[in-house]
Amino acid sequence: MIVQKAEIVKEGTTECLVFKKKISKKGPGSKDNEPFYNPSMESNRDLSIVVNQWFVNNCKKHACLLDGLGASGIRGIRLANEIDGDFAVTINDWNEQAFSLIKKNLELNKLENVIDSNKNLNVLLLENKYHYIDIDPFGSPARFVDSAIRSIYNNGIIACTATDTAPLCGIYPNVCWRRYGARSFHSYVMHEIGLRILLGFICREAAKYDKGIEPIVSYSADYYFRVYVKIRNGKDYANESMENFSVISPKESFIFSDNNEHDIGPLWLGKLHNKTAIKEIRTLLFKKELNTKNSLWKLLSLFEEEANAPSFFYITDDFASSLKMATPKLKKIFEKLTSRGYEVFRTHFSPTGFKTNAYLDEIKKVFKENMI
Ligand SMILES: C[S@@+](CC[C@H](N)C(=O)[O-])C[C@H]1O[C@@H](n2cnc3c(N)ncnc32)[C@H](O)[C@@H]1O
């Protein structure tokens, strides 16, 4: 049993009571049943404010938003407090302590556009429909995705956090295989593979119900993955999405050739972001009071740049060392490849990474020119 005093924190313009520290690891709460506040997720929550503002602005009807795994409720409380428009938020958590904290936070913030709920998220999703569903668990969101896809309205958004990066990044490939039905791959490109496995899983789950997916924003941060995926009803959308669902043979590319014999995936090989949406979301940042505004601005500009980039990337240092040469400046690589008519993009996965449509031989040539 967790015996703990709640403390007030402020994120954005919202004050919330939260449980800050873990006192006991024992008791009925397994890790998944503990309503603790994680300060390092502030930027994750800040981004959900602007994405939801964009979504509500574009939703032509009253929007039903769900914070499905609320803990203190800070995410949902912030949505209710910090975004404008015609919407209501449901905040749910099956844990009794979490539920009573959510209720206290509703009183503290004097919110009226919020419904509290104390159910198993899967049950709630089978009983109700929503336009936006946020799934922010400890670990994997996999066990909630099927019911979220059934529950979401056409053109609604499912947002998922996955903190089970070790399975998704190939450290525990068997766990990934069980959970997501995909083979992960531990390598420098593991974060992009992990993110794409998560998207591929959502794509596959949606297709069962003749629904397709369109990733709006997808990213890898310190120790988690986060995706915002639009769900579109219709078998044509499902078929179109499934064209992006495939395995990769390690023989296909230099990027995967490092001691790997097995196919990787299946995973999502389509776009990670919607460029137009990201531009609009980025402009909304100016209108909000957010502590992580500056870092989000930079992150969103990287997403915007890589939105139309090919899948996977090279890292300058690794590429140079495979050619047994010193590392050239990223700027030079961009100039050289662009001057030869290729597209080159920065990527949020690595500060020294780049994505390009140039063939491997061309990249090697460019590296070998004297560019230091
Ligand atoms: C990581 S915390 C949520 C953090 C919160 N979204 C935030 O931003 O601070 C996960 C929460 O999910 C709740 N939970 C786990 N499984 C659940 C289920 N099946 N139904 C409802 N709540 C659940 C736990 O009680 C815990 O409070």
mmCIF file of C-alpha atoms and ligand atoms in Angstrom:
data_model
loop_
_atom_site.group_PDB
_atom_site.id
_atom_site.type_symbol
_atom_site.label_atom_id
_atom_site.label_comp_id
_atom_site.label_asym_id
_atom_site.label_seq_id
_atom_site.Cartn_x
_atom_site.Cartn_y
_atom_site.Cartn_z
ATOM 1 C CA MET A 1 0.000 0.000 0.000
ATOM 2 C CA ILE A 2 1.341 3.420 -0.856
ATOM 3 C CA VAL A 3 1.036 5.831 2.038
ATOM 4 C CA GLN A 4 1.980 9.202 0.792
ATOM 5 C CA LYS A 5 1.186 12.877 0.987
ATOM 6 C CA ALA A 6 0.292 14.677 -2.201
ATOM 7 C CA GLU A 7 2.282 17.789 -3.147
ATOM 8 C CA ILE A 8 1.463 20.617 -5.542
ATOM 9 C CA VAL A 9 3.380 21.034 -8.793
ATOM 10 C CA LYS A 10 2.845 23.553 -11.563
ATOM 11 C CA GLU A 11 3.061 22.651 -15.246
ATOM 12 C CA GLY A 12 1.959 25.081 -17.956
ATOM 13 C CA THR A 13 -0.605 27.268 -16.211
ATOM 14 C CA THR A 14 -2.009 24.436 -14.112
ATOM 15 C CA GLU A 15 -1.413 23.515 -10.488
ATOM 16 C CA CYS A 16 -1.911 19.883 -9.577
ATOM 17 C CA LEU A 17 -1.607 17.657 -6.548
ATOM 18 C CA VAL A 18 0.693 14.723 -7.247
ATOM 19 C CA PHE A 19 2.438 11.892 -5.424
ATOM 20 C CA LYS A 20 6.100 12.677 -5.862
ATOM 21 C CA LYS A 21 8.134 9.877 -4.393
ATOM 22 C CA LYS A 22 7.804 6.158 -4.106
ATOM 23 C CA ILE A 23 7.728 5.099 -0.446
ATOM 24 C CA SER A 24 6.888 1.443 -0.754
ATOM 25 C CA LYS A 25 7.401 -0.843 -3.706
ATOM 26 C CA LYS A 26 5.310 -3.570 -2.178
ATOM 27 C CA GLY A 27 1.579 -3.975 -1.765
ATOM 28 C CA PRO A 28 -1.254 -4.351 -4.223
ATOM 29 C CA GLY A 29 0.244 -1.906 -6.650
ATOM 30 C CA SER A 30 2.503 -3.556 -9.111
ATOM 31 C CA LYS A 31 4.472 -0.980 -11.098
ATOM 32 C CA ASP A 32 1.469 -0.573 -13.309
ATOM 33 C CA ASN A 33 -0.806 0.340 -10.453
ATOM 34 C CA GLU A 34 1.098 3.222 -8.956
ATOM 35 C CA PRO A 35 -0.086 6.768 -9.594
ATOM 36 C CA PHE A 36 3.238 8.582 -9.391
ATOM 37 C CA TYR A 37 4.121 11.876 -10.998
ATOM 38 C CA ASN A 38 7.019 11.785 -13.410
ATOM 39 C CA PRO A 39 8.523 15.300 -13.811
ATOM 40 C CA SER A 40 10.628 14.236 -16.789
ATOM 41 C CA MET A 41 7.421 13.748 -18.776
ATOM 42 C CA GLU A 42 6.563 17.457 -18.653
ATOM 43 C CA SER A 43 7.623 18.054 -22.243
ATOM 44 C CA ASN A 44 5.578 15.003 -23.306
ATOM 45 C CA ARG A 45 2.528 16.560 -21.580
ATOM 46 C CA ASP A 46 3.333 20.040 -22.976
ATOM 47 C CA LEU A 47 3.298 18.626 -26.489
ATOM 48 C CA SER A 48 -0.067 16.983 -25.847
ATOM 49 C CA ILE A 49 -1.442 20.461 -24.986
ATOM 50 C CA VAL A 50 -0.523 21.895 -28.387
ATOM 51 C CA VAL A 51 -1.493 18.774 -30.330
ATOM 52 C CA ASN A 52 -4.905 18.780 -28.643
ATOM 53 C CA GLN A 53 -5.353 22.515 -29.230
ATOM 54 C CA TRP A 54 -4.682 21.861 -32.917
ATOM 55 C CA PHE A 55 -7.062 18.885 -32.872
ATOM 56 C CA VAL A 56 -9.924 20.753 -31.137
ATOM 57 C CA ASN A 57 -9.431 23.735 -33.491
ATOM 58 C CA ASN A 58 -9.895 21.412 -36.460
ATOM 59 C CA CYS A 59 -12.615 19.188 -35.005
ATOM 60 C CA LYS A 60 -15.890 20.493 -36.355
ATOM 61 C CA LYS A 61 -17.902 19.119 -33.451
ATOM 62 C CA HIS A 62 -17.788 18.916 -29.664
ATOM 63 C CA ALA A 63 -14.636 16.867 -29.010
ATOM 64 C CA CYS A 64 -14.583 14.079 -26.400
ATOM 65 C CA LEU A 65 -11.017 13.728 -25.119
ATOM 66 C CA LEU A 66 -9.864 10.886 -22.879
ATOM 67 C CA ASP A 67 -6.888 10.707 -20.536
ATOM 68 C CA GLY A 68 -7.204 6.942 -20.135
ATOM 69 C CA LEU A 69 -4.445 6.297 -17.559
ATOM 70 C CA GLY A 70 -4.622 9.439 -15.481
ATOM 71 C CA ALA A 71 -2.583 8.765 -12.274
ATOM 72 C CA SER A 72 -2.850 12.241 -10.643
ATOM 73 C CA GLY A 73 -4.853 13.313 -13.709
ATOM 74 C CA ILE A 74 -2.304 16.014 -14.497
ATOM 75 C CA ARG A 75 -2.445 15.350 -18.238
ATOM 76 C CA GLY A 76 -6.224 15.538 -18.491
ATOM 77 C CA ILE A 77 -6.514 18.386 -15.972
ATOM 78 C CA ARG A 78 -4.048 20.368 -18.048
ATOM 79 C CA LEU A 79 -6.017 19.671 -21.229
ATOM 80 C CA ALA A 80 -9.195 20.913 -19.548
ATOM 81 C CA ASN A 81 -7.452 23.998 -18.155
ATOM 82 C CA GLU A 82 -5.079 25.017 -20.931
ATOM 83 C CA ILE A 83 -6.878 24.473 -24.212
ATOM 84 C CA ASP A 84 -9.717 26.525 -25.696
ATOM 85 C CA GLY A 85 -12.716 25.369 -27.669
ATOM 86 C CA ASP A 86 -15.696 23.065 -27.590
ATOM 87 C CA PHE A 87 -14.566 19.924 -25.780
ATOM 88 C CA ALA A 88 -14.832 17.820 -22.620
ATOM 89 C CA VAL A 89 -12.205 15.607 -20.998
ATOM 90 C CA THR A 90 -12.692 12.261 -19.284
ATOM 91 C CA ILE A 91 -9.919 11.323 -16.841
ATOM 92 C CA ASN A 92 -9.751 7.678 -15.876
ATOM 93 C CA ASP A 93 -7.651 5.532 -13.547
ATOM 94 C CA TRP A 94 -8.554 2.195 -11.987
ATOM 95 C CA ASN A 95 -6.429 2.813 -8.914
ATOM 96 C CA GLU A 96 -8.461 4.099 -5.926
ATOM 97 C CA GLN A 97 -5.754 6.448 -4.696
ATOM 98 C CA ALA A 98 -5.277 7.862 -8.150
ATOM 99 C CA PHE A 99 -9.024 8.323 -8.532
ATOM 100 C CA SER A 100 -9.371 10.269 -5.293
ATOM 101 C CA LEU A 101 -6.391 12.428 -6.286
ATOM 102 C CA ILE A 102 -8.014 13.131 -9.668
ATOM 103 C CA LYS A 103 -11.161 14.270 -7.839
ATOM 104 C CA LYS A 104 -9.135 16.555 -5.572
ATOM 105 C CA ASN A 105 -7.425 18.055 -8.608
ATOM 106 C CA LEU A 106 -10.776 18.743 -10.243
ATOM 107 C CA GLU A 107 -11.858 20.653 -7.134
ATOM 108 C CA LEU A 108 -8.525 22.472 -6.923
ATOM 109 C CA ASN A 109 -8.841 23.671 -10.503
ATOM 110 C CA LYS A 110 -12.615 24.262 -10.379
ATOM 111 C CA LEU A 111 -13.104 22.424 -13.650
ATOM 112 C CA GLU A 112 -16.501 21.687 -15.091
ATOM 113 C CA ASN A 113 -15.659 20.234 -18.478
ATOM 114 C CA VAL A 114 -14.205 17.061 -16.925
ATOM 115 C CA ILE A 115 -15.726 13.650 -16.200
ATOM 116 C CA ASP A 116 -13.868 11.424 -13.715
ATOM 117 C CA SER A 117 -13.848 7.665 -14.143
ATOM 118 C CA ASN A 118 -12.526 4.769 -12.046
ATOM 119 C CA LYS A 119 -12.527 1.809 -14.467
ATOM 120 C CA ASN A 120 -10.286 -0.588 -16.222
ATOM 121 C CA LEU A 121 -9.397 1.424 -19.338
ATOM 122 C CA ASN A 122 -10.315 -1.458 -21.643
ATOM 123 C CA VAL A 123 -13.818 -1.597 -20.155
ATOM 124 C CA LEU A 124 -14.269 2.169 -20.460
ATOM 125 C CA LEU A 125 -13.172 2.043 -24.105
ATOM 126 C CA LEU A 126 -15.625 -0.734 -24.924
ATOM 127 C CA GLU A 127 -18.470 1.280 -23.373
ATOM 128 C CA ASN A 128 -17.740 4.718 -24.880
ATOM 129 C CA LYS A 129 -16.462 6.466 -27.975
ATOM 130 C CA TYR A 130 -13.915 9.283 -28.028
ATOM 131 C CA HIS A 131 -12.314 11.677 -30.509
ATOM 132 C CA TYR A 132 -8.944 11.646 -28.739
ATOM 133 C CA ILE A 133 -7.589 8.809 -26.586
ATOM 134 C CA ASP A 134 -4.395 9.201 -24.581
ATOM 135 C CA ILE A 135 -2.695 5.995 -23.420
ATOM 136 C CA ASP A 136 0.242 6.769 -21.153
ATOM 137 C CA PRO A 137 1.170 3.604 -19.247
ATOM 138 C CA PHE A 138 4.214 2.382 -17.385
ATOM 139 C CA GLY A 139 5.678 0.103 -20.034
ATOM 140 C CA SER A 140 3.814 -0.996 -23.107
ATOM 141 C CA PRO A 141 0.541 0.422 -24.479
ATOM 142 C CA ALA A 142 0.009 -2.800 -26.493
ATOM 143 C CA ARG A 143 -2.772 -4.179 -24.275
ATOM 144 C CA PHE A 144 -4.963 -1.102 -24.797
ATOM 145 C CA VAL A 145 -4.578 -0.550 -28.524
ATOM 146 C CA ASP A 146 -7.294 -2.947 -29.731
ATOM 147 C CA SER A 147 -9.996 -1.370 -27.552
ATOM 148 C CA ALA A 148 -8.790 2.164 -28.371
ATOM 149 C CA ILE A 149 -9.160 1.428 -32.073
ATOM 150 C CA ARG A 150 -12.695 0.159 -31.552
ATOM 151 C CA SER A 151 -13.570 3.209 -29.450
ATOM 152 C CA ILE A 152 -12.086 6.026 -31.517
ATOM 153 C CA TYR A 153 -14.359 8.079 -33.799
ATOM 154 C CA ASN A 154 -13.485 8.387 -37.479
ATOM 155 C CA ASN A 155 -10.585 10.860 -37.910
ATOM 156 C CA GLY A 156 -9.906 10.808 -34.177
ATOM 157 C CA ILE A 157 -6.427 10.568 -32.683
ATOM 158 C CA ILE A 158 -4.894 7.855 -30.540
ATOM 159 C CA ALA A 159 -1.823 9.006 -28.604
ATOM 160 C CA CYS A 160 0.406 6.336 -27.047
ATOM 161 C CA THR A 161 3.518 6.471 -24.919
ATOM 162 C CA ALA A 162 5.683 3.334 -24.795
ATOM 163 C CA THR A 163 8.389 3.160 -22.135
ATOM 164 C CA ASP A 164 9.267 -0.464 -22.941
ATOM 165 C CA THR A 165 12.153 0.719 -25.083
ATOM 166 C CA ALA A 166 14.400 -2.248 -24.206
ATOM 167 C CA PRO A 167 12.149 -4.768 -26.024
ATOM 168 C CA LEU A 168 11.413 -2.351 -28.874
ATOM 169 C CA CYS A 169 15.119 -1.541 -29.304
ATOM 170 C CA GLY A 170 16.238 -5.151 -29.507
ATOM 171 C CA ILE A 171 17.651 -5.612 -26.001
ATOM 172 C CA TYR A 172 14.857 -8.100 -25.253
ATOM 173 C CA PRO A 173 13.814 -9.225 -28.732
ATOM 174 C CA ASN A 174 11.644 -12.083 -27.437
ATOM 175 C CA VAL A 175 9.547 -9.682 -25.373
ATOM 176 C CA CYS A 176 9.074 -7.534 -28.468
ATOM 177 C CA TRP A 177 8.067 -10.599 -30.464
ATOM 178 C CA ARG A 178 5.465 -11.603 -27.859
ATOM 179 C CA ARG A 179 4.117 -8.110 -27.294
ATOM 180 C CA TYR A 180 4.192 -6.602 -30.773
ATOM 181 C CA GLY A 181 4.639 -9.644 -33.047
ATOM 182 C CA ALA A 182 7.758 -8.034 -34.485
ATOM 183 C CA ARG A 183 11.508 -8.603 -34.482
ATOM 184 C CA SER A 184 13.420 -5.652 -33.071
ATOM 185 C CA PHE A 185 17.089 -5.007 -33.843
ATOM 186 C CA HIS A 186 19.729 -3.661 -31.480
ATOM 187 C CA SER A 187 21.869 -1.238 -33.475
ATOM 188 C CA TYR A 188 22.490 2.485 -33.890
ATOM 189 C CA VAL A 189 19.161 2.720 -35.712
ATOM 190 C CA MET A 190 17.220 0.848 -32.986
ATOM 191 C CA HIS A 191 15.143 3.857 -31.898
ATOM 192 C CA GLU A 192 13.724 4.382 -35.348
ATOM 193 C CA ILE A 193 13.071 0.651 -35.666
ATOM 194 C CA GLY A 194 11.371 0.571 -32.236
ATOM 195 C CA LEU A 195 9.184 3.560 -33.064
ATOM 196 C CA ARG A 196 8.219 1.995 -36.388
ATOM 197 C CA ILE A 197 7.418 -1.343 -34.706
ATOM 198 C CA LEU A 198 4.999 0.505 -32.407
ATOM 199 C CA LEU A 199 3.382 2.274 -35.391
ATOM 200 C CA GLY A 200 3.295 -0.993 -37.344
ATOM 201 C CA PHE A 201 1.512 -2.661 -34.438
ATOM 202 C CA ILE A 202 -1.138 0.109 -34.358
ATOM 203 C CA CYS A 203 -1.503 -0.141 -38.148
ATOM 204 C CA ARG A 204 -2.044 -3.915 -37.962
ATOM 205 C CA GLU A 205 -4.541 -3.632 -35.089
ATOM 206 C CA ALA A 206 -6.489 -0.920 -36.955
ATOM 207 C CA ALA A 207 -6.608 -2.898 -40.203
ATOM 208 C CA LYS A 208 -8.516 -5.718 -38.431
ATOM 209 C CA TYR A 209 -11.422 -3.264 -38.164
ATOM 210 C CA ASP A 210 -11.053 -1.851 -41.701
ATOM 211 C CA LYS A 211 -9.358 1.275 -40.378
ATOM 212 C CA GLY A 212 -6.199 2.973 -41.609
ATOM 213 C CA ILE A 213 -3.631 5.077 -39.764
ATOM 214 C CA GLU A 214 -1.933 8.380 -40.422
ATOM 215 C CA PRO A 215 0.885 9.312 -38.021
ATOM 216 C CA ILE A 216 0.659 13.014 -37.113
ATOM 217 C CA VAL A 217 3.698 13.158 -34.800
ATOM 218 C CA SER A 218 5.924 10.208 -33.809
ATOM 219 C CA TYR A 219 9.131 10.465 -31.858
ATOM 220 C CA SER A 220 11.700 8.888 -29.651
ATOM 221 C CA ALA A 221 12.771 10.796 -26.531
ATOM 222 C CA ASP A 222 15.132 9.919 -23.642
ATOM 223 C CA TYR A 223 13.559 6.666 -22.545
ATOM 224 C CA TYR A 224 10.217 6.488 -24.310
ATOM 225 C CA PHE A 225 8.423 6.529 -27.647
ATOM 226 C CA ARG A 226 5.392 8.697 -28.257
ATOM 227 C CA VAL A 227 3.004 8.618 -31.219
ATOM 228 C CA TYR A 228 -0.090 10.623 -32.220
ATOM 229 C CA VAL A 229 -1.927 8.643 -34.862
ATOM 230 C CA LYS A 230 -5.059 9.643 -36.768
ATOM 231 C CA ILE A 231 -7.430 6.725 -37.358
ATOM 232 C CA ARG A 232 -9.475 6.741 -40.570
ATOM 233 C CA ASN A 233 -12.404 4.418 -41.167
ATOM 234 C CA GLY A 234 -12.715 2.455 -44.400
ATOM 235 C CA LYS A 235 -11.096 -0.533 -46.037
ATOM 236 C CA ASP A 236 -9.365 1.639 -48.642
ATOM 237 C CA TYR A 237 -7.545 3.484 -45.842
ATOM 238 C CA ALA A 238 -6.776 0.146 -44.185
ATOM 239 C CA ASN A 239 -5.363 -1.287 -47.435
ATOM 240 C CA GLU A 240 -3.345 1.855 -48.091
ATOM 241 C CA SER A 241 -1.867 1.704 -44.569
ATOM 242 C CA MET A 242 -1.081 -1.995 -44.831
ATOM 243 C CA GLU A 243 1.070 -1.221 -47.896
ATOM 244 C CA ASN A 244 3.401 0.483 -45.422
ATOM 245 C CA PHE A 245 3.483 -2.540 -43.102
ATOM 246 C CA SER A 246 6.363 -4.815 -43.980
ATOM 247 C CA VAL A 247 9.514 -6.588 -42.844
ATOM 248 C CA ILE A 248 12.991 -5.439 -43.802
ATOM 249 C CA SER A 249 15.594 -7.892 -44.901
ATOM 250 C CA PRO A 250 19.013 -6.966 -43.450
ATOM 251 C CA LYS A 251 20.457 -7.604 -46.920
ATOM 252 C CA GLU A 252 18.451 -4.665 -48.259
ATOM 253 C CA SER A 253 20.666 -2.003 -46.780
ATOM 254 C CA PHE A 254 24.055 -1.207 -45.323
ATOM 255 C CA ILE A 255 22.165 0.223 -42.335
ATOM 256 C CA PHE A 256 21.020 -3.227 -41.158
ATOM 257 C CA SER A 257 23.914 -5.410 -42.261
ATOM 258 C CA ASP A 258 25.671 -5.441 -38.905
ATOM 259 C CA ASN A 259 25.678 -9.152 -37.886
ATOM 260 C CA ASN A 260 21.974 -9.521 -38.425
ATOM 261 C CA GLU A 261 20.562 -12.504 -40.278
ATOM 262 C CA HIS A 262 16.859 -12.240 -39.434
ATOM 263 C CA ASP A 263 14.231 -10.070 -41.017
ATOM 264 C CA ILE A 264 13.379 -6.989 -38.938
ATOM 265 C CA GLY A 265 9.741 -6.129 -38.165
ATOM 266 C CA PRO A 266 7.116 -6.164 -39.475
ATOM 267 C CA LEU A 267 7.070 -2.442 -38.969
ATOM 268 C CA TRP A 268 5.652 0.809 -40.364
ATOM 269 C CA LEU A 269 7.583 2.084 -43.365
ATOM 270 C CA GLY A 270 5.377 5.098 -44.107
ATOM 271 C CA LYS A 271 5.783 8.678 -42.887
ATOM 272 C CA LEU A 272 6.410 9.407 -39.215
ATOM 273 C CA HIS A 273 4.783 12.851 -39.230
ATOM 274 C CA ASN A 274 2.296 14.994 -41.108
ATOM 275 C CA LYS A 275 4.258 18.059 -42.203
ATOM 276 C CA THR A 276 1.280 20.419 -42.567
ATOM 277 C CA ALA A 277 -0.078 19.454 -39.150
ATOM 278 C CA ILE A 278 3.333 19.971 -37.541
ATOM 279 C CA LYS A 279 3.635 23.476 -39.027
ATOM 280 C CA GLU A 280 0.243 24.374 -37.561
ATOM 281 C CA ILE A 281 1.032 22.756 -34.206
ATOM 282 C CA ARG A 282 4.307 24.663 -34.057
ATOM 283 C CA THR A 283 2.616 28.042 -34.499
ATOM 284 C CA LEU A 284 0.269 27.198 -31.599
ATOM 285 C CA LEU A 285 3.278 26.906 -29.286
ATOM 286 C CA PHE A 286 3.558 30.730 -29.264
ATOM 287 C CA LYS A 287 0.112 31.048 -27.771
ATOM 288 C CA LYS A 288 0.749 28.745 -24.816
ATOM 289 C CA GLU A 289 2.616 29.180 -21.573
ATOM 290 C CA LEU A 290 4.793 26.065 -21.449
ATOM 291 C CA ASN A 291 8.041 25.483 -19.556
ATOM 292 C CA THR A 292 9.480 23.319 -22.338
ATOM 293 C CA LYS A 293 8.416 25.639 -25.188
ATOM 294 C CA ASN A 294 11.952 26.260 -26.499
ATOM 295 C CA SER A 295 12.986 22.626 -26.648
ATOM 296 C CA LEU A 296 9.621 21.688 -28.185
ATOM 297 C CA TRP A 297 10.079 24.371 -30.816
ATOM 298 C CA LYS A 298 13.417 22.831 -31.830
ATOM 299 C CA LEU A 299 12.026 19.306 -31.742
ATOM 300 C CA LEU A 300 9.019 20.229 -33.884
ATOM 301 C CA SER A 301 11.277 21.915 -36.446
ATOM 302 C CA LEU A 302 13.246 18.678 -36.720
ATOM 303 C CA PHE A 303 10.012 16.696 -37.153
ATOM 304 C CA GLU A 304 8.933 19.121 -39.842
ATOM 305 C CA GLU A 305 12.221 18.614 -41.654
ATOM 306 C CA GLU A 306 12.181 14.824 -41.457
ATOM 307 C CA ALA A 307 8.442 14.496 -42.233
ATOM 308 C CA ASN A 308 9.049 13.763 -45.907
ATOM 309 C CA ALA A 309 12.417 12.047 -45.466
ATOM 310 C CA PRO A 310 13.047 8.400 -46.339
ATOM 311 C CA SER A 311 13.024 5.799 -43.566
ATOM 312 C CA PHE A 312 16.224 5.294 -41.557
ATOM 313 C CA PHE A 313 19.392 7.301 -41.353
ATOM 314 C CA TYR A 314 23.160 7.272 -41.326
ATOM 315 C CA ILE A 315 25.366 8.596 -38.536
ATOM 316 C CA THR A 316 28.319 10.609 -39.791
ATOM 317 C CA ASP A 317 30.814 9.264 -37.230
ATOM 318 C CA ASP A 318 29.871 5.615 -37.828
ATOM 319 C CA PHE A 319 29.838 6.044 -41.580
ATOM 320 C CA ALA A 320 33.232 7.743 -41.534
ATOM 321 C CA SER A 321 34.742 5.085 -39.282
ATOM 322 C CA SER A 322 33.455 2.309 -41.596
ATOM 323 C CA LEU A 323 35.450 4.086 -44.317
ATOM 324 C CA LYS A 324 38.398 4.458 -41.924
ATOM 325 C CA MET A 325 38.439 8.216 -42.231
ATOM 326 C CA ALA A 326 37.943 11.232 -39.992
ATOM 327 C CA THR A 327 34.395 12.457 -39.509
ATOM 328 C CA PRO A 328 33.396 15.212 -41.924
ATOM 329 C CA LYS A 329 31.139 18.074 -40.845
ATOM 330 C CA LEU A 330 27.426 17.388 -41.245
ATOM 331 C CA LYS A 331 27.013 20.734 -42.990
ATOM 332 C CA LYS A 332 29.503 19.691 -45.671
ATOM 333 C CA ILE A 333 27.697 16.418 -46.298
ATOM 334 C CA PHE A 334 24.456 18.306 -46.746
ATOM 335 C CA GLU A 335 26.068 20.751 -49.198
ATOM 336 C CA LYS A 336 27.742 18.041 -51.257
ATOM 337 C CA LEU A 337 24.732 15.744 -51.490
ATOM 338 C CA THR A 338 22.374 18.638 -52.248
ATOM 339 C CA SER A 339 24.683 19.952 -54.969
ATOM 340 C CA ARG A 340 24.518 16.512 -56.596
ATOM 341 C CA GLY A 341 20.735 16.736 -56.683
ATOM 342 C CA TYR A 342 19.931 14.520 -53.682
ATOM 343 C CA GLU A 343 17.654 15.306 -50.811
ATOM 344 C CA VAL A 344 19.197 15.340 -47.317
ATOM 345 C CA PHE A 345 17.386 15.773 -44.022
ATOM 346 C CA ARG A 346 18.347 16.124 -40.385
ATOM 347 C CA THR A 347 16.668 13.671 -38.033
ATOM 348 C CA HIS A 348 15.520 13.902 -34.426
ATOM 349 C CA PHE A 349 16.950 10.401 -33.777
ATOM 350 C CA SER A 350 20.546 11.643 -33.761
ATOM 351 C CA PRO A 351 22.252 15.069 -33.776
ATOM 352 C CA THR A 352 24.904 13.703 -36.144
ATOM 353 C CA GLY A 353 22.489 11.642 -38.229
ATOM 354 C CA PHE A 354 21.151 12.352 -41.691
ATOM 355 C CA LYS A 355 18.558 10.844 -44.004
ATOM 356 C CA THR A 356 18.970 10.913 -47.748
ATOM 357 C CA ASN A 357 17.672 9.451 -50.982
ATOM 358 C CA ALA A 358 21.255 9.130 -52.285
ATOM 359 C CA TYR A 359 22.596 5.641 -53.043
ATOM 360 C CA LEU A 360 25.246 4.202 -50.770
ATOM 361 C CA ASP A 361 28.007 4.583 -53.390
ATOM 362 C CA GLU A 362 27.190 8.253 -53.794
ATOM 363 C CA ILE A 363 27.324 8.826 -50.042
ATOM 364 C CA LYS A 364 30.680 7.039 -49.896
ATOM 365 C CA LYS A 365 32.023 9.224 -52.708
ATOM 366 C CA VAL A 366 30.897 12.349 -50.919
ATOM 367 C CA PHE A 367 32.533 11.200 -47.680
ATOM 368 C CA LYS A 368 35.755 10.375 -49.406
ATOM 369 C CA GLU A 369 36.114 13.822 -50.903
ATOM 370 C CA ASN A 370 38.251 16.017 -48.737
ATOM 371 C CA MET A 371 35.642 17.703 -46.561
ATOM 372 C CA ILE A 372 37.149 18.212 -43.166
HETATM 373 C C1 LIG B 1 2.280 6.070 -16.032
HETATM 374 S S1 LIG B 1 0.877 6.299 -15.036
HETATM 375 C C2 LIG B 1 0.052 7.584 -15.899
HETATM 376 C C3 LIG B 1 0.767 8.874 -15.873
HETATM 377 C C4 LIG B 1 -0.050 10.072 -16.270
HETATM 378 N N1 LIG B 1 -0.659 9.896 -17.571
HETATM 379 C C5 LIG B 1 0.792 11.339 -16.228
HETATM 380 O O1 LIG B 1 1.003 12.006 -17.283
HETATM 381 O O2 LIG B 1 1.263 11.701 -15.137
HETATM 382 C C6 LIG B 1 -0.109 4.894 -15.388
HETATM 383 C C7 LIG B 1 -1.418 4.842 -14.620
HETATM 384 O O3 LIG B 1 -2.231 3.846 -15.252
HETATM 385 C C8 LIG B 1 -3.073 3.253 -14.296
HETATM 386 N N2 LIG B 1 -3.521 1.953 -14.888
HETATM 387 C C9 LIG B 1 -2.756 0.873 -15.214
HETATM 388 N N3 LIG B 1 -3.505 -0.065 -15.818
HETATM 389 C C10 LIG B 1 -4.776 0.433 -15.899
HETATM 390 C C11 LIG B 1 -5.988 -0.060 -16.449
HETATM 391 N N4 LIG B 1 -6.038 -1.260 -17.046
HETATM 392 N N5 LIG B 1 -7.083 0.716 -16.386
HETATM 393 C C12 LIG B 1 -7.038 1.940 -15.777
HETATM 394 N N6 LIG B 1 -5.917 2.457 -15.226
HETATM 395 C C13 LIG B 1 -4.789 1.720 -15.283
HETATM 396 C C14 LIG B 1 -2.183 3.133 -13.060
HETATM 397 O O4 LIG B 1 -2.982 3.082 -11.896
HETATM 398 C C15 LIG B 1 -1.324 4.412 -13.149
HETATM 399 O O5 LIG B 1 -1.864 5.433 -12.337
#
